[in-house]
Coordinates of C-alpha atoms and ligand atoms in Angstrom, one line a residue:
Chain P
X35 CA 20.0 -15.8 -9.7
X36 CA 17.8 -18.2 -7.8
X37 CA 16.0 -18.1 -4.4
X38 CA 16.7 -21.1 -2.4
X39 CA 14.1 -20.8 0.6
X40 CA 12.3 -18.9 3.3
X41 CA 10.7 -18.4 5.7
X42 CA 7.5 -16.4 8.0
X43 CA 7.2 -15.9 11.5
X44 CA 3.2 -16.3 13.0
X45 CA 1.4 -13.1 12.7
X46 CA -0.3 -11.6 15.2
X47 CA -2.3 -8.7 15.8
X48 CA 0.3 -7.0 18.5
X49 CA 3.8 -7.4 18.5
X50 CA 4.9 -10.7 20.0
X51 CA 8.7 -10.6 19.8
X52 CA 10.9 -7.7 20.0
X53 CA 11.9 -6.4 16.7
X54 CA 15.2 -8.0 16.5
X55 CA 14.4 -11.4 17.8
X56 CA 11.6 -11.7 15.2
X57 CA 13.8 -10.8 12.6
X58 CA 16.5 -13.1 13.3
X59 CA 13.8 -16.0 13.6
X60 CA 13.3 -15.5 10.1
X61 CA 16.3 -14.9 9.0
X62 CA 17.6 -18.4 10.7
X63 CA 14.8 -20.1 9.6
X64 CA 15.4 -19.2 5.7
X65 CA 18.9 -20.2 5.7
X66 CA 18.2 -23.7 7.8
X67 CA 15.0 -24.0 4.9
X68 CA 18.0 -22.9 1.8
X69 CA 19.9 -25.8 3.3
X70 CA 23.0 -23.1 4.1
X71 CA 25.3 -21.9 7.2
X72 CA 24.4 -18.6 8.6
X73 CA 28.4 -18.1 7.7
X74 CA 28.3 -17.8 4.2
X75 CA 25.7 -15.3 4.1
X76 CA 27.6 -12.4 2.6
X77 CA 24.5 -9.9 2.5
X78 CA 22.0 -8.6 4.4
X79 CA 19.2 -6.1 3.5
X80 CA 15.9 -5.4 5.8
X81 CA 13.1 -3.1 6.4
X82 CA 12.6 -1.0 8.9
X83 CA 10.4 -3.0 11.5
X84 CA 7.1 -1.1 10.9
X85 CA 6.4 2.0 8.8
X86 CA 5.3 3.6 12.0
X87 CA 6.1 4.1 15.8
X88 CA 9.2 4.5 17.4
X89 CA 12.1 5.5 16.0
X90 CA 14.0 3.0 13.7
X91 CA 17.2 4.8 12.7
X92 CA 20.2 2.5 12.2
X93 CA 17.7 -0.6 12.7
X94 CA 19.9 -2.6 10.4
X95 CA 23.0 -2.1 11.8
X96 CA 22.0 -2.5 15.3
X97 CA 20.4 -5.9 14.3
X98 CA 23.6 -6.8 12.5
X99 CA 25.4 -7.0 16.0
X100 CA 22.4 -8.4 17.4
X101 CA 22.8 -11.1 15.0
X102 CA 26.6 -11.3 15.6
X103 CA 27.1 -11.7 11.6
X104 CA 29.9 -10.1 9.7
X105 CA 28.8 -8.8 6.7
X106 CA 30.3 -7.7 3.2
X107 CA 26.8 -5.6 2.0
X108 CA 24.0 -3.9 4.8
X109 CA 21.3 -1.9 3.9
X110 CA 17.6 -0.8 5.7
X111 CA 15.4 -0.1 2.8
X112 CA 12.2 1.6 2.9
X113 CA 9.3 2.8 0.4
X114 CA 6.0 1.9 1.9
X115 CA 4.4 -0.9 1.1
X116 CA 6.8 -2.1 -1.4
X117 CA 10.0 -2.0 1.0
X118 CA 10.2 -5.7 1.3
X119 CA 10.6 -6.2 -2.6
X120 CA 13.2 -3.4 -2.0
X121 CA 15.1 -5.5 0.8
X122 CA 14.8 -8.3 -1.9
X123 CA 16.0 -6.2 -5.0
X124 CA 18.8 -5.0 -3.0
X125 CA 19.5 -8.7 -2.6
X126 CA 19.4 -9.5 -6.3
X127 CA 21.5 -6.8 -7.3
X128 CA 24.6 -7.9 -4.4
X129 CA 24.1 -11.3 -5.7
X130 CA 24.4 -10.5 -9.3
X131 CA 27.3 -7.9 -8.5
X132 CA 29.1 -11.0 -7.8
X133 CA 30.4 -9.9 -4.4
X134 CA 28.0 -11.7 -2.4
X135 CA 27.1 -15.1 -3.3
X136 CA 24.3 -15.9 -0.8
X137 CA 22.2 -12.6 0.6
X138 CA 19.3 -12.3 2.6
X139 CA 16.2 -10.4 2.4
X140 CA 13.5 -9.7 5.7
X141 CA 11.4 -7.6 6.4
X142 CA 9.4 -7.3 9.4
X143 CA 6.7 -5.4 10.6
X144 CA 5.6 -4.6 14.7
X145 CA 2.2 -2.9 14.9
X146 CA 2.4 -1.1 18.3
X147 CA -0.8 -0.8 20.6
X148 CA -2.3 2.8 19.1
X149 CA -3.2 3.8 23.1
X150 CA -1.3 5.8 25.2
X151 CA 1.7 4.9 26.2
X152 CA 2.4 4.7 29.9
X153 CA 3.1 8.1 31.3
X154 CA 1.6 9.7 28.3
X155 CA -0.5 12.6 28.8
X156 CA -3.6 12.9 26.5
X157 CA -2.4 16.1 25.5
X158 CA 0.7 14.1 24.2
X159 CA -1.0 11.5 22.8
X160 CA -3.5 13.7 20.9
X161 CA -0.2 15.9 19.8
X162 CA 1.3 12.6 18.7
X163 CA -1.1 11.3 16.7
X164 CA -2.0 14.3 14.7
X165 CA 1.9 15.0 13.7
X166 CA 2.2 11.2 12.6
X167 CA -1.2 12.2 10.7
X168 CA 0.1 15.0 8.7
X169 CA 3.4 13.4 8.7
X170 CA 2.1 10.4 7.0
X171 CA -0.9 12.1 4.8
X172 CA 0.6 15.6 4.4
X173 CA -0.5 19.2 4.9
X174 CA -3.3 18.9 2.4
X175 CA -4.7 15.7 3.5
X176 CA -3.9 15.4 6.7
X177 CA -6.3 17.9 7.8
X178 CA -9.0 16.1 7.2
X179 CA -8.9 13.9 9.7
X180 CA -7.3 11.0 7.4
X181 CA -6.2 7.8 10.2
X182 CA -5.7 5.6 7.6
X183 CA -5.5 5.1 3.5
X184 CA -8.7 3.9 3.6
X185 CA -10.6 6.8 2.3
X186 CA -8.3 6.8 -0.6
X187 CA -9.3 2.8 -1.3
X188 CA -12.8 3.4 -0.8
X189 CA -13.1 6.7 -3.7
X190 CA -11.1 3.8 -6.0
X191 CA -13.3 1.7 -5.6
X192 CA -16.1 3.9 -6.0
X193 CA -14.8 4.9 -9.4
X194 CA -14.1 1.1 -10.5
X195 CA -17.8 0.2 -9.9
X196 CA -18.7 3.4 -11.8
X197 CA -16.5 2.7 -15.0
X198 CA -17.1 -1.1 -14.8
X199 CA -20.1 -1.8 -13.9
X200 CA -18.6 -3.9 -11.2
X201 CA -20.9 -4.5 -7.9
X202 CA -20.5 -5.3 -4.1
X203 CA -20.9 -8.7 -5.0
X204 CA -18.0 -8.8 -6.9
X205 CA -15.5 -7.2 -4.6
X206 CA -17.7 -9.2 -2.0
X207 CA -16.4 -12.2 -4.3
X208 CA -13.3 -11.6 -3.5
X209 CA -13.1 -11.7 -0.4
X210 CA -14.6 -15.0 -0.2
X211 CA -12.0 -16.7 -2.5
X212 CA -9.4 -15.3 -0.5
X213 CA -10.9 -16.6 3.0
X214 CA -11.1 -20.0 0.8
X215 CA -7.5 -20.3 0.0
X216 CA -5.9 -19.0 3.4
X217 CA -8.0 -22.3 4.9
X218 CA -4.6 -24.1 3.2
X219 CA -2.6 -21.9 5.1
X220 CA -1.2 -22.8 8.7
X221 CA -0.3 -19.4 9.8
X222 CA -3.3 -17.5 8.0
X223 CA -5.2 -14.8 10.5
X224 CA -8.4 -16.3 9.1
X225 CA -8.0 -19.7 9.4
X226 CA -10.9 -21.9 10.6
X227 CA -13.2 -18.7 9.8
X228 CA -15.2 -18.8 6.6
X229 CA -16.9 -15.7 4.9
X230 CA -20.0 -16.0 3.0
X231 CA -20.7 -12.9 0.4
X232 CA -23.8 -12.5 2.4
X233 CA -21.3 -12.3 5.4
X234 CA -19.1 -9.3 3.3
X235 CA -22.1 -7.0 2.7
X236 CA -23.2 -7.6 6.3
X237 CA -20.3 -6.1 7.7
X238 CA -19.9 -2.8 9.4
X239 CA -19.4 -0.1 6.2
X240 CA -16.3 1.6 7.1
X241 CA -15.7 3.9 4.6
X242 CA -18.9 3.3 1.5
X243 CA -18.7 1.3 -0.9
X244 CA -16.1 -0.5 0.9
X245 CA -17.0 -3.4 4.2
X246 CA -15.4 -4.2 7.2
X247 CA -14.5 -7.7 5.9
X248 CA -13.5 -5.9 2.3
X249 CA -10.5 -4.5 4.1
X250 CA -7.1 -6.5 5.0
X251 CA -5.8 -5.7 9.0
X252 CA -3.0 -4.8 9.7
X253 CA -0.9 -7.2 11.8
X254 CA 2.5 -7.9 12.9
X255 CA 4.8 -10.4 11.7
X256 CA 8.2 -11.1 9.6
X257 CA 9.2 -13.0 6.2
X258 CA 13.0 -14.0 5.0
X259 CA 14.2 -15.3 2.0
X260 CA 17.5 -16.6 0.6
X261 CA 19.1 -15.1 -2.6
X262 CA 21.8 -17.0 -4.1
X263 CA 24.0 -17.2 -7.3
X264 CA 23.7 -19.7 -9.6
X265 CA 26.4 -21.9 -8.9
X266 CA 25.5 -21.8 -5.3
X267 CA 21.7 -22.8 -6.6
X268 CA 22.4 -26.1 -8.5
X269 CA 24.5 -27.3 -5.3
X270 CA 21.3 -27.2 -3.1
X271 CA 19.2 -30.1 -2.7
X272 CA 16.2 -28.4 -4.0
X273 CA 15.1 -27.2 -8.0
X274 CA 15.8 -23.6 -7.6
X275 CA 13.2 -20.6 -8.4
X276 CA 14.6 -18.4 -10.8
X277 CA 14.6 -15.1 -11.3
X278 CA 12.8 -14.8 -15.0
X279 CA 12.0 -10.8 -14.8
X280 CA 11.6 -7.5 -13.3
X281 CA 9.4 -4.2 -13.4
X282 CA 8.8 -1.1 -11.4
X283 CA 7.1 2.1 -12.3
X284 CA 6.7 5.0 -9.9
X285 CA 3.9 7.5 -11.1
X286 CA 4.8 11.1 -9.9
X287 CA 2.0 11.3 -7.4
X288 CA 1.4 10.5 -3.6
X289 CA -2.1 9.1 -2.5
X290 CA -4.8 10.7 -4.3
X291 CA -2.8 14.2 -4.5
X292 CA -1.5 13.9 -8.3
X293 CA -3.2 10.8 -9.4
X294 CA -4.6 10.6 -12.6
X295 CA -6.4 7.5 -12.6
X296 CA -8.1 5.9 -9.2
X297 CA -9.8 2.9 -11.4
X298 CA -6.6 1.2 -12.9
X299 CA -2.7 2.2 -11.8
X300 CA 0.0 3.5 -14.5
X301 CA 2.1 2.1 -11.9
X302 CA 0.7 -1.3 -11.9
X303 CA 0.3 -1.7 -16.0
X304 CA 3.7 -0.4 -16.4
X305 CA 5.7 -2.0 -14.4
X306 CA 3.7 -5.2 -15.0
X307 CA 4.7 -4.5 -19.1
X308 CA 8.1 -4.0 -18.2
X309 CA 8.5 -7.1 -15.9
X310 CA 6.6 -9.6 -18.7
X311 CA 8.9 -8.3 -21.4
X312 CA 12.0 -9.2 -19.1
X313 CA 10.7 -12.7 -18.5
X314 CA 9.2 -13.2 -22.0
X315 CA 6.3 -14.2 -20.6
X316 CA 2.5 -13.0 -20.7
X317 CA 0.0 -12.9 -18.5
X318 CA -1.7 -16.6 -19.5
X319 CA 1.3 -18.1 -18.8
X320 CA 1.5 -17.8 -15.0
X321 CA 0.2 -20.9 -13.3
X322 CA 0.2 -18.3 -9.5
X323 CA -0.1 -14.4 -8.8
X324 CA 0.5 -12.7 -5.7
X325 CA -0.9 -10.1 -5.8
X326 CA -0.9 -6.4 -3.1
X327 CA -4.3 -6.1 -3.0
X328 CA -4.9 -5.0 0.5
X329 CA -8.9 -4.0 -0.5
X330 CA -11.2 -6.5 -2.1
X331 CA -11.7 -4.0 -4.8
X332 CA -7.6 -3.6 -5.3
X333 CA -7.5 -6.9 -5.7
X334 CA -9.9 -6.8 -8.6
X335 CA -8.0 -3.7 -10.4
X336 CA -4.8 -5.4 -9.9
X337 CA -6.0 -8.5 -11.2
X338 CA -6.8 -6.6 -14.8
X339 CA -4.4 -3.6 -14.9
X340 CA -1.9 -7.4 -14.4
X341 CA -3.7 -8.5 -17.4
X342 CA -4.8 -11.6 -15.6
X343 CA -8.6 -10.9 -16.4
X344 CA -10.2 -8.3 -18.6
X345 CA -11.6 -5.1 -17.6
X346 CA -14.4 -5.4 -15.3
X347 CA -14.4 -8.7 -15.2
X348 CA -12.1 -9.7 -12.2
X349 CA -15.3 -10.3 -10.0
X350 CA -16.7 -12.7 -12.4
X351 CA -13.6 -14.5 -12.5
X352 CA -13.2 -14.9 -8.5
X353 CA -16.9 -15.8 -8.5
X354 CA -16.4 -18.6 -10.8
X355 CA -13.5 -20.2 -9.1
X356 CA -11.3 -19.0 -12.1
X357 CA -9.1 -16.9 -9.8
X358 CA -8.5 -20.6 -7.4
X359 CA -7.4 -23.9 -8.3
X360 CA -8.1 -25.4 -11.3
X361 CA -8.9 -21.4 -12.3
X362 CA -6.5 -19.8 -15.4
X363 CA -4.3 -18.8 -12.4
X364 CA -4.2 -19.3 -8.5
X365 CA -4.2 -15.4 -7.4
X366 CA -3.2 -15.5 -3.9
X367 CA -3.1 -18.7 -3.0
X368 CA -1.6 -18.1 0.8
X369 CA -4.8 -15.9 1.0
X370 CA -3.4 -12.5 0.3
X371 CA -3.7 -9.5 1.9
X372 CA -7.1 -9.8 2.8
X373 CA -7.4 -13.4 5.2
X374 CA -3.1 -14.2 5.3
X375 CA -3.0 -11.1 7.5
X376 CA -0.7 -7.5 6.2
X377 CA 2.2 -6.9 7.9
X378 CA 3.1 -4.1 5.4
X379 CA 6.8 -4.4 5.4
X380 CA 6.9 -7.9 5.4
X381 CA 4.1 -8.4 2.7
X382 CA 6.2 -8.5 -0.3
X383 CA 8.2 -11.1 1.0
X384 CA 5.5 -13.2 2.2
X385 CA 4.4 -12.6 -1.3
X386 CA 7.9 -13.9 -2.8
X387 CA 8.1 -16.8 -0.1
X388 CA 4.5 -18.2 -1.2
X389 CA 5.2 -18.2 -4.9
X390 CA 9.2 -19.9 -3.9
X391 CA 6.7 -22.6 -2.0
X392 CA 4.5 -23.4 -4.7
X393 CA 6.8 -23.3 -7.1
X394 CA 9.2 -26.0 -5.5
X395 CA 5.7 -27.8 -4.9
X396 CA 6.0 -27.8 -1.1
X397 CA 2.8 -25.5 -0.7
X398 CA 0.9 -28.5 1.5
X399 CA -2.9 -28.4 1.0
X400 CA -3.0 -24.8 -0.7
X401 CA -0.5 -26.6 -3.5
X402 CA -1.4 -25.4 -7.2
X403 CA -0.5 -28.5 -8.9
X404 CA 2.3 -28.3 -11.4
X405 CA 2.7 -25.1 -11.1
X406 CA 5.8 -23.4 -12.9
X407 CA 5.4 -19.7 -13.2
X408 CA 4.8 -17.4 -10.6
X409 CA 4.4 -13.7 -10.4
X410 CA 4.5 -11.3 -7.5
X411 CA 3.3 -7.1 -7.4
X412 CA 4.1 -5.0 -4.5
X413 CA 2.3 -1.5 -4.1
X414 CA 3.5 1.8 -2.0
X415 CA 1.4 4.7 -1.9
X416 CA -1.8 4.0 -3.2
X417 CA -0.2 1.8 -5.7
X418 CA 1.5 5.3 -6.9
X419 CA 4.5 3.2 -7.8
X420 CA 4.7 -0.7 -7.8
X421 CA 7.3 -3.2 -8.2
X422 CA 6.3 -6.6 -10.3
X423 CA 8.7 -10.0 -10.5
X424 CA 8.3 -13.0 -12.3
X425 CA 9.9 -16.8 -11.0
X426 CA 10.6 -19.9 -12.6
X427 CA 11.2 -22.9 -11.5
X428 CA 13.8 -25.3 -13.8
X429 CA 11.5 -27.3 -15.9
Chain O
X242 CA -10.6 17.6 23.2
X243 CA -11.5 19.2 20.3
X244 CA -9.4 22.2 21.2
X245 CA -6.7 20.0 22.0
X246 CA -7.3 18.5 18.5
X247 CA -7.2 22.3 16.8
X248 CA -4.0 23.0 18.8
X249 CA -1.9 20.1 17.6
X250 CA -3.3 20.4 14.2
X251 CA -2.1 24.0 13.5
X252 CA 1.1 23.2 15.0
X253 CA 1.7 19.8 13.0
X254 CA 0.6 21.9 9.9
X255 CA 3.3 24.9 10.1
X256 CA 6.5 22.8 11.9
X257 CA 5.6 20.3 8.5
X258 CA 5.0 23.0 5.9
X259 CA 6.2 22.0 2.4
X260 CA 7.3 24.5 0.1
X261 CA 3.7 25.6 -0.5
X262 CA 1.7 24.8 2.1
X263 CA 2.1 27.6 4.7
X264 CA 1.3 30.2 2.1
X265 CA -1.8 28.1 0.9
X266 CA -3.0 28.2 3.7
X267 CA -2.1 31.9 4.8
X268 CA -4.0 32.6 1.5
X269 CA -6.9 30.2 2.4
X270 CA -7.3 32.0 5.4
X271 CA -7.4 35.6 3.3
X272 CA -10.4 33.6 1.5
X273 CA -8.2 33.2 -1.5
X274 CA -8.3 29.7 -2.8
X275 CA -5.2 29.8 -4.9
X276 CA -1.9 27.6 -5.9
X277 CA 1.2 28.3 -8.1
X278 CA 1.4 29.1 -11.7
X279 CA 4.2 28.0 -13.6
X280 CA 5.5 31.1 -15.7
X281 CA 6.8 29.5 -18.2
X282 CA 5.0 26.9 -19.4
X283 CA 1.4 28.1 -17.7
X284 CA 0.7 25.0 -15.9
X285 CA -1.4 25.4 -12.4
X286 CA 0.0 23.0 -10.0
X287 CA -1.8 21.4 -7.2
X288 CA -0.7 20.9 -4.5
X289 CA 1.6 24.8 -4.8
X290 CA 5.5 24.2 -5.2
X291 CA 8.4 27.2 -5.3
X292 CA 8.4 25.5 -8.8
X293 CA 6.9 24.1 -12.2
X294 CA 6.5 20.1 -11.5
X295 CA 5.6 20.0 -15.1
X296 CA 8.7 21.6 -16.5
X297 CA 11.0 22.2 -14.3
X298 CA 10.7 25.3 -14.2
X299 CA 11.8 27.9 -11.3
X300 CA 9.3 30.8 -11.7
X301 CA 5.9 31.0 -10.8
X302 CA 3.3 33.0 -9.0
X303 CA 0.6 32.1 -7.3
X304 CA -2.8 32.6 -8.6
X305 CA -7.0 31.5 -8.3
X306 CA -8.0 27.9 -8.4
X307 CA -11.0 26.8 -10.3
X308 CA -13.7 27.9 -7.5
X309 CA -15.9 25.4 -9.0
X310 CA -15.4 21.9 -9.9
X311 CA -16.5 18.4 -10.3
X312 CA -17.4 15.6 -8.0
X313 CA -14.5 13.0 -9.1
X314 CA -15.3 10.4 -6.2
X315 CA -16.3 10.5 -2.9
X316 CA -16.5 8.5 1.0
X317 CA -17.6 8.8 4.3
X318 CA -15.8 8.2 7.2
X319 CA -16.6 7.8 10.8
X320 CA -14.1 7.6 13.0
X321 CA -12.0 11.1 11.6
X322 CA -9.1 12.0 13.8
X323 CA -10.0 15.5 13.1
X324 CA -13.7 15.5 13.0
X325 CA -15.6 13.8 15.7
X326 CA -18.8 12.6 13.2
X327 CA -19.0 11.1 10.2
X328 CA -17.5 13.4 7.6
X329 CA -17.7 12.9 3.8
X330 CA -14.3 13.1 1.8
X331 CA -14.1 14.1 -1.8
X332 CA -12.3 14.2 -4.8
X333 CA -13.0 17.3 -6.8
X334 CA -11.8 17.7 -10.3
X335 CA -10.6 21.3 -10.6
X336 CA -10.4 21.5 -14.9
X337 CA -7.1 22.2 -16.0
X338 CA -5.2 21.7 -12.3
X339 CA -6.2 17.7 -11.3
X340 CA -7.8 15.9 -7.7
X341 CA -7.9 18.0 -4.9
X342 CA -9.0 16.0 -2.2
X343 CA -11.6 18.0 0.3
X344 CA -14.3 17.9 2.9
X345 CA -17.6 17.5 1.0
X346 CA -20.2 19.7 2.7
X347 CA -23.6 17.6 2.2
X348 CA -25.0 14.8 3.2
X349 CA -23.7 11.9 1.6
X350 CA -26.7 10.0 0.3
X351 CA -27.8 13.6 -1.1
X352 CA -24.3 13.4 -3.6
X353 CA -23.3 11.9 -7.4
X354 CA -20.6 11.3 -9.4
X355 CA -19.7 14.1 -11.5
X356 CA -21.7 17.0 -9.8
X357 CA -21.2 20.4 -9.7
X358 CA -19.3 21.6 -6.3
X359 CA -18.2 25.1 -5.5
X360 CA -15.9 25.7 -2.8
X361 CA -16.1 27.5 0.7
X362 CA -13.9 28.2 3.5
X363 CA -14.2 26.2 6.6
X364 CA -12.0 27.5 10.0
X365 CA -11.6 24.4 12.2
X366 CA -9.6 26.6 15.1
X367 CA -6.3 27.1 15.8
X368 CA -6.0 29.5 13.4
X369 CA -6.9 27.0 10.2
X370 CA -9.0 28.0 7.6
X371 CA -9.1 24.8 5.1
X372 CA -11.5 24.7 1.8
X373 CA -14.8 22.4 1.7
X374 CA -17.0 22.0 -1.1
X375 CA -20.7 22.3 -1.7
X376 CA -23.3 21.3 -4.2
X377 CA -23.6 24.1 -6.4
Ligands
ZN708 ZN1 6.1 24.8 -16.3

């Protein structure tokens, strides 16, 4: 099966559009970019529109009306950070079933304004808050006061640097490159704002060893793309993107509690052997990675538990422009996690749409020239489990 | 507010008790730092299950962590829900059971990698009693 386009919506710190308007946007925009009526998509699968806030049951089906679009195959999928490659592998399968020629994959995600909300007291507020927190971080970890995963990111990175050798500087690396490639992108948070390394270790310390400007916010905004058969693929005017392989690996943990390794993921290495045995391929063939990395120093570990760089050596690669164009591989060339913006629901798709743009070649200013391979990793938990797919485009 | 904190804390904990978490802490509170024990195949399991993650098993009882263990990794973080100060968060290595994520009760320019920790009992309000370590 191929994908035969896609789209993003802006992304912007607060919601801008209601949850179903945004997602239609997308979803509208993909099919006008596959070049195919919104009546012959057979499939739909989404995300729910955020991971947290109000409640989201039966988001799909309400959107479904909303969209006025009869449908042979509807599904709301959700697992964290990797629920967009969900919505998408959902898609795959219901076009490979055979039932659904064309299906389409969105996910969207609507960061809410964290102050009370009108009416609230503080005494609900506060009682919200610190149910969502044990809700989301458990009885064990919750307790500690835990807002966000960063804590979790920060101790990994702590324990890379240790076992590497790895420094500031290189996560600090990171960073940079990333601000450097979203400049080629039009809807990137960070356009028209550089980031010197100087400028990384400057930044407030939120949680040591990690920086303000090591960390990716959190923003809202929406990605589509178009999942087709084959036959429906060679009768589009564009080369399709094939699909060339799939892994996923789930470790049995959650966060820290379980984990047996916060310096390099089981999740990541395994599902990233799986996937380049599918496709045949290794890492030195890919020509672009997008990569989950929603911490400079994730970015790094991903990079080598990917095998896209050795151990401990990801920092020198994004130093020496190896990790950008005219690099071994682009990693992130829509600027990742870090300076696109992370709308975590939406991420893997905006993952999958940038590798479908720079594999058809229509990429703009951030285009990796020739490139033919592409690869794209999506995380949940902290990268507990991940899901990894490789893309082709016909030679 | 920090009362208000405490309150909501102790009630978020016991209406989303897991399977081993409101006698953990009922223990914790006893000053008994203990999880589950699989009968059968003798694996300690953090955090405590009604059964053996390792085998499957349905039998266990529930019996003393490690009281000391090791300094796995460790952060600071200053703007805690819970806490209103910077507090430092730890992994300790407990030998034979795995990461048990905790409050680290020291300075954190005064810790290292792979120290010795021993842990305490800290009662936040509410009724919580939840463990800390400390450099032994
Ligand atoms: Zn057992």
């Amino acid at each position: 099966m191929a994908l035969a386009g896609g789209a993003m919506s802006a992304l912007t710190k607060l919601r801008a559009l209601d949850s179903f308007e945004l997602v239609r946007c997308v979803v509208e925009e993909a099919l006008r970019d596959a070049g195919i009526p919104r009546g012959e998509v057979r499939s739909l699968a989404v995300t729910p529109p955020g991971l947290a806030g109000h409640s989201t049951a039966m988001f799909v089906s309400r959107l479904a009306a909303y969209l006025g679009l009869p449908l042979r195959s509807l599904a709301c999928l959700e697992n964290g950070g990797t629920s967009g490659a969900l919505a998408l592998r959902w898609a795959m399968h219901e076009v490979r079933s055979g039932r659904c020629p064309v299906a389409v994959a969105a996910g969207a995600d609507q960061r809410l304004d964290t102050r009370a909300e009108p009416g609230e007291t503080v005494e609900a507020f506060i009682d919200r808050n610190v149910h969502t927190t044990v809700a989301v971080y458990g009885p064990y970890d919750g307790p500690y006061g835990l807002g966000a995963p960063i804590p979790y990111y920060a101790m990994s990175a702590q324990r890379y640097m240790a076992e590497t050798g790895a420094t500031p500087t290189d996560l600090a690396w990171a960073a940079v490159r990333l601000r450097e490639h979203a400049q080629g992108h039009e809807r990137a948070m960070f356009r028209g704002r550089t980031l010197t390394v100087e400028e990384v270790l400057a930044s407030e310390m939120v949680c040591p060893p990690l920086h303000l400007a090591d960390c990716s916010q959190f923003v809202s905004g929406a990605a589509a793309v178009v999942v087709v058969a084959p036959e429906v693929a060679r009768a589009l005017n564009r080369p399709p993107v094939w699909l060339r392989g799939l892994g996923e690996y789930h470790h049995p943990s959650s966060f820290s509690a379980g984990a047996v390794d916060l310096a390099s993921f089981p999740s990541v290495r395994e599902a990233a052997r799986e996937a380049y045995a599918d496709a045949g391929v290794g890492p030195r063939d890919l020509d672009v990675a997008e990569v989950y990395g929603v911490f400079s120093s994730t970015e790094l570990i991903l990079c080598e538990d990917l095998g896209l760089f050795p151990r401990g050596r990801s920092g020198a690669a994004f130093r020496e422009g190896r990790a950008s164009r005219g690099g071994e591989v682009v990693v992130d060339p829509s600027g990742g996690r870090l300076s696109l913006g992370h709308p975590a629901c939406a991420t893997p798709l905006l993952e999958t749409l940038e590798v479908l743009l720079q594999l058809q070649g229509r990429a703009g200013a951030r285009q990796v020239p020739g490139a033919r391979l592409g690869l794209v990793h999506a995380e949940h938990g902290m990268l507990n489990g991940s899901m990894v797919s490789i893309w082709e485009r016909d030679a | 507010m920090k009362d208000l904190v405490d309150g909501a804390m102790a009630r978020a904990m016991e209406f989303q008790a897991d399977g081993g978490s409101g006698e953990f802490y009922r223990r914790l509170a006893e000053g008994r730092f203990q999880s589950t024990r699989c009968l059968c195949c003798g694996r300690t399991a953090f955090p405590p299950r009604p059964f053996c993650p390792g085998c499957g098993a349905g039998e266990v009882e529930w019996a003393d962590l490690p009281r000391r263990g090791r300094l796995h990794a460790f952060t600071q973080q200053g703007r805690a829900l819970r806490f209103l100060r910077p507090e430092v968060l730890g992994l300790v290595e407990l030998e034979g059971v795995g990461l048990v994520l905790s409050r680290i009760d020291a300075p954190f320019e005064a810790l290292s990698l792979g120290q010795e920790l021993e842990v305490a009992f800290l009662p936040v309000g509410g009724g919580v009693v939840l463990h800390q370590f400390r450099p032994v």
